[in-house]
Amino acid sequence: MIYQNPVLRGFYPDPSVCCANGKYYMVCSSFQYFPGVPLFESSDLVNWHQIGHCITRKSQISLDRASSSGGIYAATIRYNNGRFYMVTTNVTAEKNFYVWTDDIYGEWSEPVFIDRDGIDPSLYFEDGRAYFVSNGTDDNGRSGVVQCEINIETGERLSPCVTIWNGSGGRYLESPHVYKIGGYYYLMAAEGGTEYGHMITCARSKKLWGEYESCPYNPVLTNRNLGGFEIQGVGHGDLVQAPDGSWFAVHLGFRQMGRWMPYHQLGRETFLTPVYFGEDGWFTMGDNGTTVGQFEIGGDFVQERKNLYTFENTEPRREWCFLRHPHEENYELSSRSFVLHGTDETLDSLESPTFIGIRQIDFCAGISAEVEIDSGIAGITLYMDENHHYDLYIEKGDTYRVCKKLNIGDVKSVEEVRNVSGNRVKLVIRADNLNYSFYAVDGDSEYCLGTAQSRYISTEVASGFTGVVIGLFAVGEGGTARFTDFICEYCDTEK
């Protein structure tokens, strides 16, 4: 069957995958959002269903004052001897750690910390031993891909840390994974920065500790030379083998707004690309080393595309997320309504404002909700980070009014204000590739509050590693906002 990329749309970067019990399991980065490290299951590598998160308790991680693109960096998931492991970095605390579970549908353990620097950690298991691999600096001060043996029960180092590869010459060597395939140990990594020059490279050795020889075909995957192409920034991947013996890579990439519009606001997404081994034992990927919008995969199944999201067909702590650790007393969440109790923390804060969001997964969308307040302000935000977000909200002052506010870096501007007849209003945002348009429905009348260009909340403007999250929020100590009839509907992207 032919499948469409990305296989996981929206802000789900840095994918890692493992196989267990006839299923595939995948994790992605979550940064300052909580719960952390979304966890997905698939039977075919194309259709992924979220089954939970690896980080669900405050005791597992500190996100206090984690700025946007702080918190949880790239995670790796591995399965060994009936147990799942997820290893990652809390970059805000500068700590590498892993958690584990024997029940993929249940809770994960408390963190086990590893005394190593660097980011993008991975685990490799062989002959009852466990190895920790990351970028960083070894015991002799050499930077690169660093490896050491650890006690998997305690995280204690059992060997010196040794740099085993310095990459192929690209900047920002990261995302290392080790695999034993045939008679070789393969080391796959990313270089070039998680931007338009991103790429996947690899090396191999007959011995786990090296010396590793760089692949003569590096980079084995990159879209860096494809100008005027929607899919860009491909890299940071993980290998997986299907039951028929074929190989694939799950990896990140992003879709820019248009062919000649080098901006993206959906974040880095998850793509699936075939991997081909040659007679010489080296592998390449995709369409002549590039990722395209569709590939063919074995199997008789249909690719699912969920384009409608409501309170009824989502779960508050599965698809939805909070900024940092939420104050649970401020949320009453059900399949009929979300009731939010405001505080004085705004969306610009590095604390945890009253906010619950769901990722924007495509450019063209219609977003709406009925909002009722008793005081303060409440509404819908298109949130890239604390300095870049577009807000549409109802506010109580001398009268009730609806406002559109644009937050672009240091510029915080209320652009449109319209009085409304009472404390309940329907807020509507319509999105396309280039613009967001803002509306309020008061009784039988719909009012336009203007537009805003998408690119000003894109990664290219805001920087960072996240994507736009559609948030419901409330501000004002003692105020209560009731959200009902939430709808986020996307255009059909399969043409």
PDB file of N, CA and C in Angstrom, residues 96 115-119 132-148 157 159-166 173 176:
ATOM      1  N   ASN A  96      20.568  13.403  32.553  1.00  0.00           N
ATOM      2  CA  ASN A  96      20.121  12.262  31.766  1.00  0.00           C
ATOM      3  C   ASN A  96      19.533  11.209  32.705  1.00  0.00           C
ATOM      4  N   ASP A 115      25.130   9.545  35.407  1.00  0.00           N
ATOM      5  CA  ASP A 115      26.096  10.619  35.580  1.00  0.00           C
ATOM      6  C   ASP A 115      26.881  10.829  34.293  1.00  0.00           C
ATOM      7  N   ARG A 116      26.197  11.414  33.307  1.00  0.00           N
ATOM      8  CA  ARG A 116      26.825  11.704  32.021  1.00  0.00           C
ATOM      9  C   ARG A 116      26.298  13.033  31.499  1.00  0.00           C
ATOM     10  N   ASP A 117      27.166  13.766  30.769  1.00  0.00           N
ATOM     11  CA  ASP A 117      26.714  15.002  30.142  1.00  0.00           C
ATOM     12  C   ASP A 117      26.117  14.692  28.776  1.00  0.00           C
ATOM     13  N   GLY A 118      25.830  15.744  28.014  1.00  0.00           N
ATOM     14  CA  GLY A 118      25.316  15.566  26.662  1.00  0.00           C
ATOM     15  C   GLY A 118      23.803  15.400  26.625  1.00  0.00           C
ATOM     16  N   ILE A 119      23.291  15.250  25.415  1.00  0.00           N
ATOM     17  CA  ILE A 119      21.856  15.083  25.186  1.00  0.00           C
ATOM     18  C   ILE A 119      21.646  13.919  24.217  1.00  0.00           C
ATOM     19  N   PHE A 132      25.207   2.851  27.419  1.00  0.00           N
ATOM     20  CA  PHE A 132      24.621   4.185  27.316  1.00  0.00           C
ATOM     21  C   PHE A 132      25.392   4.958  26.252  1.00  0.00           C
ATOM     22  N   VAL A 133      24.663   5.480  25.265  1.00  0.00           N
ATOM     23  CA  VAL A 133      25.271   6.184  24.137  1.00  0.00           C
ATOM     24  C   VAL A 133      24.625   7.555  24.027  1.00  0.00           C
ATOM     25  N   SER A 134      25.428   8.600  23.863  1.00  0.00           N
ATOM     26  CA  SER A 134      24.869   9.940  23.689  1.00  0.00           C
ATOM     27  C   SER A 134      25.894  10.808  22.988  1.00  0.00           C
ATOM     28  N   ASN A 135      25.497  12.035  22.652  1.00  0.00           N
ATOM     29  CA  ASN A 135      26.533  12.991  22.286  1.00  0.00           C
ATOM     30  C   ASN A 135      27.086  13.566  23.583  1.00  0.00           C
ATOM     31  N   GLY A 136      28.259  14.145  23.544  1.00  0.00           N
ATOM     32  CA  GLY A 136      28.821  14.677  24.778  1.00  0.00           C
ATOM     33  C   GLY A 136      30.329  14.662  24.741  1.00  0.00           C
ATOM     34  N   THR A 137      30.934  14.546  25.925  1.00  0.00           N
ATOM     35  CA  THR A 137      32.382  14.579  26.077  1.00  0.00           C
ATOM     36  C   THR A 137      32.826  13.374  26.879  1.00  0.00           C
ATOM     37  N   ASP A 138      33.888  12.693  26.418  1.00  0.00           N
ATOM     38  CA  ASP A 138      34.326  11.492  27.126  1.00  0.00           C
ATOM     39  C   ASP A 138      35.272  11.837  28.273  1.00  0.00           C
ATOM     40  N   ASP A 139      35.814  10.809  28.917  1.00  0.00           N
ATOM     41  CA  ASP A 139      36.647  11.012  30.102  1.00  0.00           C
ATOM     42  C   ASP A 139      37.962  11.717  29.774  1.00  0.00           C
ATOM     43  N   ASN A 140      38.333  11.752  28.511  1.00  0.00           N
ATOM     44  CA  ASN A 140      39.564  12.430  28.104  1.00  0.00           C
ATOM     45  C   ASN A 140      39.305  13.802  27.492  1.00  0.00           C
ATOM     46  N   GLY A 141      38.038  14.266  27.591  1.00  0.00           N
ATOM     47  CA  GLY A 141      37.716  15.592  27.089  1.00  0.00           C
ATOM     48  C   GLY A 141      37.428  15.668  25.614  1.00  0.00           C
ATOM     49  N   ARG A 142      37.306  14.527  24.954  1.00  0.00           N
ATOM     50  CA  ARG A 142      37.010  14.514  23.518  1.00  0.00           C
ATOM     51  C   ARG A 142      35.500  14.485  23.304  1.00  0.00           C
ATOM     52  N   SER A 143      35.011  15.336  22.434  1.00  0.00           N
ATOM     53  CA  SER A 143      33.575  15.402  22.155  1.00  0.00           C
ATOM     54  C   SER A 143      33.224  14.538  20.965  1.00  0.00           C
ATOM     55  N   GLY A 144      31.973  14.109  20.917  1.00  0.00           N
ATOM     56  CA  GLY A 144      31.493  13.280  19.824  1.00  0.00           C
ATOM     57  C   GLY A 144      30.397  12.374  20.321  1.00  0.00           C
ATOM     58  N   VAL A 145      30.254  11.203  19.690  1.00  0.00           N
ATOM     59  CA  VAL A 145      29.353  10.171  20.197  1.00  0.00           C
ATOM     60  C   VAL A 145      30.106   9.390  21.258  1.00  0.00           C
ATOM     61  N   VAL A 146      29.557   9.387  22.482  1.00  0.00           N
ATOM     62  CA  VAL A 146      30.242   8.838  23.650  1.00  0.00           C
ATOM     63  C   VAL A 146      29.485   7.601  24.134  1.00  0.00           C
ATOM     64  N   GLN A 147      30.234   6.572  24.524  1.00  0.00           N
ATOM     65  CA  GLN A 147      29.629   5.312  24.957  1.00  0.00           C
ATOM     66  C   GLN A 147      30.268   4.833  26.260  1.00  0.00           C
ATOM     67  N   CYS A 148      29.426   4.261  27.141  1.00  0.00           N
ATOM     68  CA  CYS A 148      29.928   3.601  28.343  1.00  0.00           C
ATOM     69  C   CYS A 148      28.970   2.484  28.718  1.00  0.00           C
ATOM     70  N   ARG A 157      27.806   3.849  36.235  1.00  0.00           N
ATOM     71  CA  ARG A 157      28.774   3.577  35.176  1.00  0.00           C
ATOM     72  C   ARG A 157      29.655   2.402  35.544  1.00  0.00           C
ATOM     73  N   SER A 159      32.116   1.379  33.121  1.00  0.00           N
ATOM     74  CA  SER A 159      33.303   1.476  32.267  1.00  0.00           C
ATOM     75  C   SER A 159      33.623   2.944  32.036  1.00  0.00           C
ATOM     76  N   PRO A 160      34.836   3.211  31.542  1.00  0.00           N
ATOM     77  CA  PRO A 160      35.128   4.587  31.132  1.00  0.00           C
ATOM     78  C   PRO A 160      34.212   5.011  29.987  1.00  0.00           C
ATOM     79  N   CYS A 161      34.010   6.316  29.847  1.00  0.00           N
ATOM     80  CA  CYS A 161      33.276   6.871  28.712  1.00  0.00           C
ATOM     81  C   CYS A 161      34.257   7.146  27.590  1.00  0.00           C
ATOM     82  N   VAL A 162      33.942   6.622  26.417  1.00  0.00           N
ATOM     83  CA  VAL A 162      34.860   6.697  25.280  1.00  0.00           C
ATOM     84  C   VAL A 162      34.131   7.298  24.089  1.00  0.00           C
ATOM     85  N   THR A 163      34.782   8.226  23.397  1.00  0.00           N
ATOM     86  CA  THR A 163      34.243   8.751  22.147  1.00  0.00           C
ATOM     87  C   THR A 163      34.491   7.731  21.048  1.00  0.00           C
ATOM     88  N   ILE A 164      33.408   7.243  20.427  1.00  0.00           N
ATOM     89  CA  ILE A 164      33.545   6.187  19.424  1.00  0.00           C
ATOM     90  C   ILE A 164      33.379   6.687  17.996  1.00  0.00           C
ATOM     91  N   TRP A 165      32.870   7.917  17.818  1.00  0.00           N
ATOM     92  CA  TRP A 165      32.746   8.465  16.459  1.00  0.00           C
ATOM     93  C   TRP A 165      32.614   9.973  16.561  1.00  0.00           C
ATOM     94  N   ASN A 166      33.204  10.664  15.593  1.00  0.00           N
ATOM     95  CA  ASN A 166      33.134  12.123  15.537  1.00  0.00           C
ATOM     96  C   ASN A 166      32.244  12.639  14.420  1.00  0.00           C
ATOM     97  N   LEU A 173      26.523  17.210  15.932  1.00  0.00           N
ATOM     98  CA  LEU A 173      26.387  15.749  15.934  1.00  0.00           C
ATOM     99  C   LEU A 173      25.487  15.340  17.101  1.00  0.00           C
ATOM    100  N   PRO A 176      22.505   9.749  18.467  1.00  0.00           N
ATOM    101  CA  PRO A 176      23.164   8.484  18.123  1.00  0.00           C
ATOM    102  C   PRO A 176      22.374   7.262  18.581  1.00  0.00           C
TER     103      PRO A 176
END
